[in-house]
Coordinates of C-alpha atoms and ligand atoms in Angstrom, one line a residue:
X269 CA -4.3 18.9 22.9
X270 CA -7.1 21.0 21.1
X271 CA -7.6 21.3 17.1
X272 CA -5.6 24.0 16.2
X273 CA -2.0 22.3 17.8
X274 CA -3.4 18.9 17.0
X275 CA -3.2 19.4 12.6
X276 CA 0.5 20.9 13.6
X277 CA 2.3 18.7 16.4
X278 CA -0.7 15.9 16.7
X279 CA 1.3 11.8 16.9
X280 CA 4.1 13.9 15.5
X281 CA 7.6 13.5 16.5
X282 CA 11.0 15.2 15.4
X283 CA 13.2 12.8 13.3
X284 CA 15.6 11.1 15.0
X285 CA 18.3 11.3 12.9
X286 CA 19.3 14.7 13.0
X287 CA 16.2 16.0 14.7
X288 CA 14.4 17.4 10.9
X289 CA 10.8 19.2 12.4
X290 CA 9.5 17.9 9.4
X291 CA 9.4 14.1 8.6
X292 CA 12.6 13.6 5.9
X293 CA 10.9 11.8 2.4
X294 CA 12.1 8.6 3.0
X295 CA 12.2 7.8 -0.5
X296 CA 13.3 4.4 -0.3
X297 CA 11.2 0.5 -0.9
X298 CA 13.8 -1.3 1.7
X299 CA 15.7 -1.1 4.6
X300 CA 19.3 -2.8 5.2
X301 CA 19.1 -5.7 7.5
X302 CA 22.0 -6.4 9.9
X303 CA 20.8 -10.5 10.1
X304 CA 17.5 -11.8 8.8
X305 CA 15.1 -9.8 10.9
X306 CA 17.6 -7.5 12.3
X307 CA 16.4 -3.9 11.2
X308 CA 15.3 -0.9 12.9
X309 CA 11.0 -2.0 12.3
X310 CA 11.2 -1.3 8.7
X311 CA 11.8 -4.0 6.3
X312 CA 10.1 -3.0 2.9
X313 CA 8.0 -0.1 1.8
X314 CA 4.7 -1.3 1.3
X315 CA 4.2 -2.4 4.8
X316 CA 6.0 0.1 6.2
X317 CA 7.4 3.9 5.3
X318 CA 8.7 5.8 8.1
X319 CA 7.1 9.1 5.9
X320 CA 3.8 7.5 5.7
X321 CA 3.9 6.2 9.4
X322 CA 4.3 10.3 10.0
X323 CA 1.3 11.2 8.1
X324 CA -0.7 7.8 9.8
X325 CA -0.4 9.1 13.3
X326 CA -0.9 12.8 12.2
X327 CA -4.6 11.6 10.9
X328 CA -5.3 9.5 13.6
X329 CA -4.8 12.0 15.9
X330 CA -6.8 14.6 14.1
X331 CA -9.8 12.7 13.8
X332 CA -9.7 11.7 17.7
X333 CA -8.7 8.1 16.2
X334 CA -6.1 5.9 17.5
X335 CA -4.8 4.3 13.5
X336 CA -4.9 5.8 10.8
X337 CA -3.9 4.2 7.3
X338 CA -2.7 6.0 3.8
X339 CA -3.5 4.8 0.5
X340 CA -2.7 5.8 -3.1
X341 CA -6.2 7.6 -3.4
X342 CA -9.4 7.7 -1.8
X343 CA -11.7 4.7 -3.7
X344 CA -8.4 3.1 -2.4
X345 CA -9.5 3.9 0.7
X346 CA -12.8 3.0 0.4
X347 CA -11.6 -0.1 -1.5
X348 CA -10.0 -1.6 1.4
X349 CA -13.1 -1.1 3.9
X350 CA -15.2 -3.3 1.1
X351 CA -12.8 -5.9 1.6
X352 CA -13.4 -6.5 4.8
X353 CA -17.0 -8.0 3.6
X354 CA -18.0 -11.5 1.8
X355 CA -20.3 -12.0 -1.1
X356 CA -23.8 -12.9 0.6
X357 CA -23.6 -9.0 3.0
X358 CA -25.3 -6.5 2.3
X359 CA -24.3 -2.7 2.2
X360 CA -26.5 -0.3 3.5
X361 CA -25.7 3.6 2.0
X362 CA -26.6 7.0 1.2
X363 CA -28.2 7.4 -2.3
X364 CA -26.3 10.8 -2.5
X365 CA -23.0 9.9 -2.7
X366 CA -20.1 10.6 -4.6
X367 CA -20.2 9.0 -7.9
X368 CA -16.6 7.1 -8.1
X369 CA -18.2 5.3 -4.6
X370 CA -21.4 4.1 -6.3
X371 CA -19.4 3.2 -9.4
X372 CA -17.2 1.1 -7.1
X373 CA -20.0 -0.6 -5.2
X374 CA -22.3 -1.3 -8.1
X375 CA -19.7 -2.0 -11.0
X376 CA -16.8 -4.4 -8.7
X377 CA -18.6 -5.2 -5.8
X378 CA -22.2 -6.1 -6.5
X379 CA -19.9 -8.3 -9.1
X380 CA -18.5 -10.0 -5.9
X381 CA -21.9 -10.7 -5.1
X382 CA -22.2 -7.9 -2.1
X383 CA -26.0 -6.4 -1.9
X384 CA -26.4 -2.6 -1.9
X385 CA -29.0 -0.5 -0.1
X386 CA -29.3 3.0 -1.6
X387 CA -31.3 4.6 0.4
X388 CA -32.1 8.6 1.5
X389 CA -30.5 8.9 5.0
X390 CA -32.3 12.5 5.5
X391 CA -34.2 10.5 8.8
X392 CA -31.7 7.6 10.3
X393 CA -34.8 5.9 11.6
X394 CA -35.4 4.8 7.4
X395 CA -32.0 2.9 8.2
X396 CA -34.2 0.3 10.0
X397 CA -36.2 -1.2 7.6
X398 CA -33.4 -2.5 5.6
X399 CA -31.1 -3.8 8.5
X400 CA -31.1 -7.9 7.8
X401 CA -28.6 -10.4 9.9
X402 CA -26.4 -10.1 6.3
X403 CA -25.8 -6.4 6.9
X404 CA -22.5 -5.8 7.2
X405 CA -21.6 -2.2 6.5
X406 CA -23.4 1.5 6.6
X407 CA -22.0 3.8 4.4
X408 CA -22.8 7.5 5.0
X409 CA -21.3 10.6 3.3
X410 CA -22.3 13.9 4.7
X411 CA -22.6 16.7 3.8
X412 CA -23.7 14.6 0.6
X413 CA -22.0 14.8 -2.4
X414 CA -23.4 17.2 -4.6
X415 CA -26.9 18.3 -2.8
X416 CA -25.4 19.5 0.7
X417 CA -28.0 17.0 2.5
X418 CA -26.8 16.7 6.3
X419 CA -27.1 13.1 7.6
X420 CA -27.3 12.3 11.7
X421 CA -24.2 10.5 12.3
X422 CA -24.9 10.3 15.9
X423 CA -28.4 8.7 15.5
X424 CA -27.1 6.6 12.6
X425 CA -24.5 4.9 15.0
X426 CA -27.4 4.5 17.6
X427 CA -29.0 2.1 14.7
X428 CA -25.3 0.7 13.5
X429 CA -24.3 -0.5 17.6
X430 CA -28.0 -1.6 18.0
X431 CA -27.4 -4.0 15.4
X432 CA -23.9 -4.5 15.3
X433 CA -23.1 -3.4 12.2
X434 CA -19.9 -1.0 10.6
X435 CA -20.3 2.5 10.4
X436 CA -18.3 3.9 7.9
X437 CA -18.2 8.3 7.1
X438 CA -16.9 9.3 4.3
X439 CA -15.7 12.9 6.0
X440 CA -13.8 14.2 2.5
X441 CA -16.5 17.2 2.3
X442 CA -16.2 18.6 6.3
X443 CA -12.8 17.4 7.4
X444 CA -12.4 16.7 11.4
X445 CA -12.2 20.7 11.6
X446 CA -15.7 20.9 11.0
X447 CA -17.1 17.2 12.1
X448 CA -15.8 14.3 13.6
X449 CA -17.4 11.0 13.4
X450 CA -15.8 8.7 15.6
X451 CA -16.8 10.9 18.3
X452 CA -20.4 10.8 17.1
X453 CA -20.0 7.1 17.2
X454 CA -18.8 6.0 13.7
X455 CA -16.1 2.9 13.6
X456 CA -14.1 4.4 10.6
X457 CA -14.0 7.5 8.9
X458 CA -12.8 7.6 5.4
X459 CA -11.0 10.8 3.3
X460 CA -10.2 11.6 -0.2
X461 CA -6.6 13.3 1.5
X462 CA -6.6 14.5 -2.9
X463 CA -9.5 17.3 -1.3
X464 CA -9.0 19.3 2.2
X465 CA -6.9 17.4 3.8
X466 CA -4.1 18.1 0.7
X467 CA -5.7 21.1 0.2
X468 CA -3.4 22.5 -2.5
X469 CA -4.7 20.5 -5.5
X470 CA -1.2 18.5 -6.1
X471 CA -1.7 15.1 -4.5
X472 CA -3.9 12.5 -5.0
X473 CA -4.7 10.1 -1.6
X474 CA -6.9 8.4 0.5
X475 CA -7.3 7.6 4.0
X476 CA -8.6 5.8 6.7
X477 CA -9.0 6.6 11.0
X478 CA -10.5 3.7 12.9
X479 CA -10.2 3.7 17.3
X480 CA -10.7 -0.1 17.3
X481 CA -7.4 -2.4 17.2
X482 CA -9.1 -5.5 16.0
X483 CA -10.6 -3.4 12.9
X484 CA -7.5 -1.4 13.0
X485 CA -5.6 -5.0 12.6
X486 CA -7.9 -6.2 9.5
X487 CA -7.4 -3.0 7.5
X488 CA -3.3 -2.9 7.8
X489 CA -3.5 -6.1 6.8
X490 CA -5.8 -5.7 3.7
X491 CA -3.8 -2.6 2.8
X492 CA -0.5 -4.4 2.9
X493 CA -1.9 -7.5 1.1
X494 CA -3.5 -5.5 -1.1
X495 CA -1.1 -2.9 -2.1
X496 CA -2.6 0.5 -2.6
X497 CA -0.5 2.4 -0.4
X498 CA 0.9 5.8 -1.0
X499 CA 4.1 7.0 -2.1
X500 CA 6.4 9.1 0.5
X501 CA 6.3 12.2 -1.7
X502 CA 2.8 12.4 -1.1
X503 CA 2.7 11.5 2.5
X504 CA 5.2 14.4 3.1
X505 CA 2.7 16.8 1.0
X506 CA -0.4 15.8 2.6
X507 CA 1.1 15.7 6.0
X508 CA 2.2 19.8 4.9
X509 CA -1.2 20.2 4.0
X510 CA -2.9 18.9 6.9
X511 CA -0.6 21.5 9.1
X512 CA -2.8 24.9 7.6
X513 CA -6.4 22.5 7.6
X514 CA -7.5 24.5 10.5
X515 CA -6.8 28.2 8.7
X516 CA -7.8 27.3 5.3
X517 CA -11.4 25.7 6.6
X518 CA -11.8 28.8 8.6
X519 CA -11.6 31.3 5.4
X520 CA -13.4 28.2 2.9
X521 CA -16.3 28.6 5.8
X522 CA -16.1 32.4 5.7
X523 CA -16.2 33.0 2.0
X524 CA -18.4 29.9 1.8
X525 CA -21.2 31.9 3.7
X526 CA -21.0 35.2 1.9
X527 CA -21.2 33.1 -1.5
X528 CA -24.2 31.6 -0.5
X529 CA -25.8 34.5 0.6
X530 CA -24.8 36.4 -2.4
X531 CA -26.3 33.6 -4.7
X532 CA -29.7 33.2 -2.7
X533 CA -30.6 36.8 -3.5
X534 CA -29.5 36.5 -6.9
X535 CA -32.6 37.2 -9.4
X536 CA -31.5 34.6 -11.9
X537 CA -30.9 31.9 -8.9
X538 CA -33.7 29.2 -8.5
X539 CA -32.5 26.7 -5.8
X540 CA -29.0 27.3 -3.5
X541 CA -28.3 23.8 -1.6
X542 CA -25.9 24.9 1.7
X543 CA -26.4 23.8 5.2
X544 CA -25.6 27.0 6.5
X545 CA -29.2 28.3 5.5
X546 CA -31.6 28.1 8.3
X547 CA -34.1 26.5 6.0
X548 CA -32.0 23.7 5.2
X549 CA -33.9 20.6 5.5
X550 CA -31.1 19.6 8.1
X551 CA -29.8 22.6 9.8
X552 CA -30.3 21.7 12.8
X553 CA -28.3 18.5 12.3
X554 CA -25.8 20.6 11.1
X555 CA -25.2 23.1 13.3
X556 CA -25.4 20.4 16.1
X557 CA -22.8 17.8 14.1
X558 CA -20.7 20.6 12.4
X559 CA -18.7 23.5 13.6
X560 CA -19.4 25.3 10.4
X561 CA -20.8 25.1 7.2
X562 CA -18.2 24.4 5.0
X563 CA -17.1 25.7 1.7
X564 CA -18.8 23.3 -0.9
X565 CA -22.3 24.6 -2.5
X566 CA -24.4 23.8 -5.6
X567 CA -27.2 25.8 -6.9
X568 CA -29.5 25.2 -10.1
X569 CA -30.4 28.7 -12.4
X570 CA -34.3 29.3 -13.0
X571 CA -33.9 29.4 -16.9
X572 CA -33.0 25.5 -15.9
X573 CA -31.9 24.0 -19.0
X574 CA -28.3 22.0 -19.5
X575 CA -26.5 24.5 -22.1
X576 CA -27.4 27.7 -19.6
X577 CA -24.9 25.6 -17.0
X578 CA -22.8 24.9 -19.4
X579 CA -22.1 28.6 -20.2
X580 CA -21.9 29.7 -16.6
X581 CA -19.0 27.2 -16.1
X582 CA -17.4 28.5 -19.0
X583 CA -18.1 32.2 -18.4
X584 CA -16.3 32.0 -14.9
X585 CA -12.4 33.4 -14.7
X586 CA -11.2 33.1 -11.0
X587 CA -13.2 29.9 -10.4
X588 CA -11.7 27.1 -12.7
X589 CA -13.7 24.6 -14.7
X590 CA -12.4 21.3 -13.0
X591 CA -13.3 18.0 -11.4
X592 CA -12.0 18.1 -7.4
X593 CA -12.5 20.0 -4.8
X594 CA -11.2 21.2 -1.3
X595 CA -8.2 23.6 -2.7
X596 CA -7.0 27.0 -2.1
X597 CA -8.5 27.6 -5.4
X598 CA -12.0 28.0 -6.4
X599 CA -13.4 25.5 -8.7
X600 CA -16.7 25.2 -10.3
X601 CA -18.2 22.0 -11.7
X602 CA -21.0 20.4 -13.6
X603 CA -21.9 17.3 -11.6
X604 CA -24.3 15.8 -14.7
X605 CA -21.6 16.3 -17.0
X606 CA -18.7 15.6 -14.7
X607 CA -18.4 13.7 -11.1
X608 CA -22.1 12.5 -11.4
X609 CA -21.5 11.2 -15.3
X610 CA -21.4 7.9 -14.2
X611 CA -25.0 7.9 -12.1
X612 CA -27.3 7.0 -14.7
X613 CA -29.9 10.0 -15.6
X614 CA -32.7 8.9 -13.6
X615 CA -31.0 7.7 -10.2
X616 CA -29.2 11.6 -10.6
X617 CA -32.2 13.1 -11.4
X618 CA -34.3 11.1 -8.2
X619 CA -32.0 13.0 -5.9
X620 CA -31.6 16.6 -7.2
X621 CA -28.6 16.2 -9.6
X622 CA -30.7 18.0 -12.4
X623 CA -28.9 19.1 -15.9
X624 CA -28.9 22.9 -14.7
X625 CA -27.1 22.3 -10.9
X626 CA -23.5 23.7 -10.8
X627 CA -21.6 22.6 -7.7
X628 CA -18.4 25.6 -6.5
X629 CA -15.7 24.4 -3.6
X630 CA -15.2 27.8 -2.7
X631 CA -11.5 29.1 -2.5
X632 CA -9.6 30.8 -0.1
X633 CA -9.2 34.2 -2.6
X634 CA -10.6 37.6 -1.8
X635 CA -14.5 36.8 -1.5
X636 CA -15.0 40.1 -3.5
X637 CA -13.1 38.8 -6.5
X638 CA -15.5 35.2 -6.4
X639 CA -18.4 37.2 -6.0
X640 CA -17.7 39.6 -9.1
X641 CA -16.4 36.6 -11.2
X642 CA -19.8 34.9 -10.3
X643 CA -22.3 38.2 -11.1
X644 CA -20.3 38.2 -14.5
X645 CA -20.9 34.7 -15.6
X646 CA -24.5 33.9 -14.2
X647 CA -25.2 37.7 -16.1
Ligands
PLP744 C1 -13.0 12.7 -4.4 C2 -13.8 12.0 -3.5 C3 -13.7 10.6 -3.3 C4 -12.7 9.7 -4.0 O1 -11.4 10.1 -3.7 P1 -10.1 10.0 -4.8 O2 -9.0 10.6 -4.0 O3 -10.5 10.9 -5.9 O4 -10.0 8.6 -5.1 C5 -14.5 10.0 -2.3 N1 -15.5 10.7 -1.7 C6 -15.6 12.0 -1.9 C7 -16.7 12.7 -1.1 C8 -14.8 12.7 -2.8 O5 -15.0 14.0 -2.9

């Protein structure tokens, strides 16, 4: 099966009950038993929703995976991979990440005693130096979280096999219709399922697609022992969702480009960061990883100074002023002041998340309507 009939029929079946196309809610926590044991595989709701299940095979089949797990958000998701280590390993992982990820690994789990690497993953080959027998996990996000860097999946899981080590992707920002990184070698790929994957700005979820059954064993586990599942309402919306990915990426990529372009020959524009631009650092990498170049871009003004950003945000009509991303709507953010708030100053600052960057996830509206809104507020 190819993409396009993969986000609509992909490990789906029609219900058996009645033979519903789309999965019922099965809003229920239990299941009657005929004897102790004797029920139809589903004995309580937080190992086991027939709604979720839906959703479970529908993202392991879009990310070329063979399991995929739900959870109530995506640092749920993420939460249940760091449980798989022990206090004494060591994380190795992007420096330009997504600032509820660091604020998990450096405020709970160096607390548990796990060691974190942040390191610039621009060349894999820095990976090296920092590979010890303790490390346990790599943790790559790309395109990065707010600077549009591109990191080489591909070459990264040449480093993470060599040494046997976990790759993990956090794929929230391309979305398997634009990358997918267990094909390029990675052992699980992670999602905020809140972003694209939702797409409509109403749900907030997490997942995870792993190929292996061992790995794929340990995680069910962790996330039945653990708890953080996701409700059946929100399976059933995301699993909606998931069924336009392929024509909402498609316009998000089109308006994306003509965004860019317009901002990069903007007069009042310093720095536009999208990996579409051929002199992106990584454009290569990107056009060889990615079938596109998303609809996620941040740019800095060259007045630079904070309160300048701050009135561009406010100025803007059609784009809202929100945290989030990935919807049909356009939103505009100020990652110092917002996602980033957490990263102190200096460790922002190291990696381009300057006072004056505004970050857009570009909508699927008429581009001409984004454009004007944008000429009016920058001024
Ligand atoms: C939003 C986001 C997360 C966290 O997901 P939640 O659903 O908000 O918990 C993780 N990674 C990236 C790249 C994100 O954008």
């Amino acid at each position: 099966m190819k993409f396009n009939t993969k986000v609509i029929h992909g490990g789906q079946e029609h219900d058996p009950a009645y033979g519903a196309v789309m999965p019922p809610i099965y809003q229920t926590s239990t299941y009657a038993q005929t004897t102790p044991g004797g029920h139809k595989g589903y004995e309580y709701s937080r190992t086991h929703n027939p709604t979720r299940n839906a959703l479970e095979n529908a993202l392991a089949s879009i990310e070329n995976g063979n399991y995929g797990l739900a959870f109530g958000s995506g640092l749920a998701a993420i939460d249940a991979i760091m449980k798989l280590l022990k206090p004494g390993d060591e994380v190795i992982s992007t420096n330009d990440l997504y600032g509820g990820s660091f604020r998990l690994f450096t405020k709970i789990y160096e607390g548990f005693g796990i060691k974190f690497h942040f390191i610039g993953m621009d060349q894999a080959s820095n990976i090296e130096a920092y590979v010890t027998n303790k490390t346990k996990l790599i943790w790559v996000e790309t395109p990065t979280n707010p600077m549009m860097n591109i990191i080489d999946i591909k070459a990264v899981s040449e480093i993470s096999k060599k040494h046997n080590v976990l790759l993990a992707v956090d794929n929230t920002f391309a979305t398997p219709y634009l990358q997918k990184p267990l094909d390029l070698g990675a052992d699980i790929v992670m999602h905020s399922a809140t972003k694209y994957l939702g797409g409509h700005s109403d749900v907030v979820m997490g997942a995870l697609i792993v190929e292996d059954k061992n790995l794929a064993d340990r995680l069910y586990f962790i996330q039945n022992a653990s708890g953080a599942i996701c409700g059946p309402q929100d399976s059933f919306l995301v699993l909606r969702g998931i069924k336009t990915l392929h024509i909402r990426m498609q316009r998000h990529c089109e308006n994306g480009k003509a965004i860019a372009e317009f901002l990069v020959n903007h007069p009042k524009i310093e720095n536009v960061y999208w990996p579409g631009f051929e002199n992106h650092p990584n454009h290569s990498i990107a056009k060889s990883q990615m079938k596109d170049f998303g609809g996620m871009i941040s740019f800095t003004t060259k007045d630079n100074n904070y309160d300048a950003a701050i009135k561009i945000v406010e100025r803007l009509k059609v784009f809202t002023l929100a945290e989030s991303l990935g919807g049909i709507e356009s939103l505009s953010g100020h990652p110092a002041s917002m996602t980033h708030a957490s990263i102190p100053k200096e460790e922002r600052e190291k990696v381009g998340v300057v006072d004056s960057l505004i970050r857009l996830s570009v909508g699927i509206e008429d581009v001409e309507d984004l454009i004007a809104d944008l000429n009016q507020a920058i001024g």
